XYZ file of C-alpha atoms in Angstrom:
235
model
C 102.820 105.023 115.163
C 104.768 104.435 117.895
C 104.469 101.045 117.121
C 105.580 100.562 113.846
C 109.217 103.055 115.105
C 112.117 102.118 116.911
C 112.887 104.811 118.583
C 111.417 107.977 119.369
C 113.273 110.103 116.873
C 111.101 108.068 114.202
C 108.201 108.167 116.397
C 107.993 111.897 116.659
C 108.815 111.686 113.048
C 106.393 109.542 111.918
C 103.583 111.736 113.643
C 104.508 114.915 112.298
C 104.582 113.573 108.723
C 101.267 112.397 109.133
C 99.156 115.401 111.215
C 100.571 117.726 108.548
C 99.306 115.521 105.285
C 96.069 116.617 106.923
C 97.247 120.200 108.392
C 97.346 121.955 104.276
C 93.174 121.368 103.778
C 93.268 123.557 107.214
C 89.469 122.991 109.304
C 88.043 122.665 105.175
C 89.266 119.072 106.031
C 86.589 118.299 108.367
C 84.249 118.162 105.302
C 86.038 115.749 103.223
C 84.974 111.700 103.411
C 88.952 110.358 102.464
C 89.955 112.476 105.946
C 87.878 110.907 108.451
C 87.993 107.770 106.321
C 92.054 107.422 106.754
C 91.692 108.122 110.344
C 89.435 105.175 110.838
C 92.025 103.236 108.992
C 94.819 104.443 111.309
C 92.935 103.747 114.267
C 92.104 100.414 112.626
C 95.641 99.006 111.762
C 96.668 101.006 115.442
C 94.541 98.205 116.842
C 94.751 95.012 114.969
C 96.927 93.450 117.384
C 94.847 94.015 120.496
C 91.346 93.485 118.721
C 90.342 91.880 115.289
C 86.721 93.079 115.830
C 87.438 96.321 116.553
C 89.736 96.338 113.584
C 87.182 94.976 111.165
C 84.779 97.289 112.347
C 86.838 100.555 112.257
C 87.641 99.030 108.265
C 84.131 98.581 107.231
C 83.367 102.191 108.770
C 85.319 104.036 106.971
C 84.091 102.437 103.933
C 81.119 103.697 104.879
C 82.301 107.778 105.229
C 84.053 106.434 101.378
C 83.621 103.224 99.486
C 87.788 104.137 97.640
C 88.383 103.236 101.943
C 87.879 99.152 100.298
C 90.811 98.602 99.272
C 92.453 99.222 102.550
C 90.034 95.589 103.576
C 92.700 93.953 100.535
C 95.593 95.141 101.956
C 95.140 93.690 105.583
C 94.112 90.809 103.924
C 96.610 89.776 102.014
C 98.620 91.054 104.841
C 97.391 88.349 107.087
C 97.739 85.746 104.673
C 102.118 86.757 103.913
C 102.074 86.378 107.768
C 100.300 83.392 108.115
C 97.582 84.733 110.177
C 94.889 82.384 108.259
C 91.653 82.848 110.380
C 92.087 86.811 110.409
C 92.797 86.951 106.468
C 89.419 85.037 106.347
C 87.529 87.372 108.483
C 88.530 90.314 106.898
C 87.283 88.248 103.170
C 84.241 87.786 105.159
C 83.907 91.369 105.920
C 85.381 92.696 102.398
C 82.515 90.524 100.819
C 79.248 91.869 103.209
C 80.361 95.164 102.393
C 80.254 94.382 98.830
C 77.211 92.628 98.302
C 75.874 95.848 100.649
C 77.354 98.248 98.481
C 75.867 96.469 95.702
C 72.186 96.613 97.073
C 72.966 100.438 97.990
C 74.228 100.946 94.184
C 71.025 99.455 92.577
C 68.866 101.315 95.206
C 70.193 104.800 93.756
C 70.008 103.033 90.154
C 66.369 102.379 90.538
C 65.372 106.090 92.202
C 67.029 107.908 89.926
C 65.164 105.324 86.823
C 61.827 106.208 88.465
C 62.121 110.102 89.652
C 65.143 111.310 87.784
C 63.353 110.236 84.293
C 66.063 111.924 81.549
C 66.880 114.519 83.390
C 69.682 112.383 85.014
C 73.008 113.016 83.554
C 75.677 110.253 83.417
C 79.170 111.403 84.770
C 81.792 110.578 83.257
C 84.496 107.490 82.978
C 86.881 107.158 85.160
C 90.037 105.582 82.946
C 91.776 108.520 82.462
C 95.035 106.531 82.432
C 96.909 109.653 85.025
C 99.803 107.428 85.504
C 102.706 107.902 87.803
C 101.752 112.169 87.518
C 98.574 111.298 88.841
C 100.090 110.407 92.240
C 102.787 112.545 92.254
C 100.836 115.208 91.227
C 97.917 114.166 93.699
C 99.868 113.779 96.365
C 101.607 117.448 96.013
C 98.110 118.922 95.991
C 97.564 117.432 99.585
C 99.790 117.783 101.527
C 102.296 121.152 102.162
C 104.269 119.605 99.649
C 102.501 121.493 97.656
C 104.756 124.691 98.601
C 107.568 123.228 96.566
C 107.774 122.117 92.560
C 106.769 119.223 91.485
C 109.942 117.305 91.789
C 110.223 117.330 95.196
C 107.271 115.006 95.622
C 108.593 112.721 92.598
C 111.481 112.128 95.070
C 109.665 112.093 97.820
C 106.636 109.839 97.296
C 108.728 106.885 96.205
C 111.363 107.860 99.510
C 108.441 107.647 101.562
C 107.443 103.818 100.711
C 111.359 103.022 100.330
C 110.855 104.438 104.197
C 107.714 101.754 105.179
C 109.435 98.553 103.101
C 112.503 99.222 104.600
C 111.033 99.713 108.071
C 110.329 96.432 110.418
C 108.243 97.598 113.091
C 105.015 95.879 113.964
C 102.246 96.484 111.833
C 104.113 98.000 109.541
C 103.357 96.159 107.093
C 100.304 96.762 106.682
C 100.962 100.897 105.687
C 103.302 100.187 101.683
C 100.375 97.491 101.656
C 97.869 99.831 101.981
C 99.432 102.667 100.055
C 99.878 100.195 96.916
C 96.148 99.518 97.260
C 95.315 102.554 96.250
C 98.493 104.012 94.440
C 98.147 101.340 91.907
C 94.380 101.408 90.669
C 95.219 105.258 90.510
C 97.380 105.215 87.912
C 94.628 104.079 85.427
C 91.293 105.898 87.318
C 91.149 108.957 88.688
C 90.092 112.456 86.036
C 92.500 115.399 87.229
C 89.828 116.907 89.495
C 89.914 113.766 91.936
C 93.434 114.625 92.979
C 92.030 114.871 96.868
C 91.627 111.794 96.499
C 95.553 111.684 97.673
C 93.388 112.578 100.995
C 93.194 108.425 101.690
C 97.066 107.562 101.068
C 99.150 110.583 101.276
C 98.651 110.268 104.850
C 99.678 106.622 104.887
C 102.284 107.040 103.261
C 103.939 110.764 103.935
C 104.913 109.184 108.307
C 107.892 106.024 106.217
C 109.730 109.401 105.615
C 110.594 108.677 108.907
C 111.983 105.624 107.674
C 113.519 106.607 104.641
C 117.533 106.816 106.106
C 118.195 103.398 106.504
C 116.866 101.957 103.791
C 117.743 104.676 101.198
C 121.487 103.759 102.905
C 120.760 100.298 102.022
C 120.588 101.553 98.469
C 123.226 103.141 98.132
C 125.076 100.958 99.498
C 123.888 98.113 96.965
C 124.241 100.786 94.446
C 128.110 100.940 95.604
C 128.730 97.564 95.943
C 129.595 98.347 99.662
C 128.062 96.197 102.447
C 125.903 97.658 105.285
C 128.861 98.820 107.255
C 130.375 100.432 104.951
C 133.023 97.902 103.176
C 133.646 97.032 100.251
C 131.912 93.723 98.616
């Protein structure tokens, strides 16, 4: 997070929030596919400026650990489109198409195997459309972070505050963090049953470091509400 921080305090704070978002699960976190996927996602963001090939490879590896990492590829492509990096955007889109083709082949192979060997004993999974909305997002983040120690209203306030911090931050690669978070939050407003709250392991570690950058964003927001300029003078 040093590359997206303006000073050492922000760097340390964002790193602490990232580690804390994974530490609440303790040693058992290593058995979650989402944990490894999000680590690869962060590495993909950090190495993007040095090697596009390595960044894409890490993102595809993240998808290999958990198919729900796929929105990250879309977020990276969108970030490059916004930054007018056409070659990089095309590379990310190509990687996404290749992964979708591989996943479709895998799904067809599994379906054929289940039909061949499972027969009528195979049980169909319940639907994923649950329309949990914002309560599902906040509750899931609360369940996989140290904020589970607090009442639900605490993460309800801190989640948008962390997102505000990322949106306000202008450090290198900072655009990719909020885009990646939104790539998960928006679909999960309608997708995900209550017992899928552990999915937050994919985006909570990306979201929480934004708390380290939220002060300047909150100050600007308060200034706008009270018709003050950023230096505190009346407009």
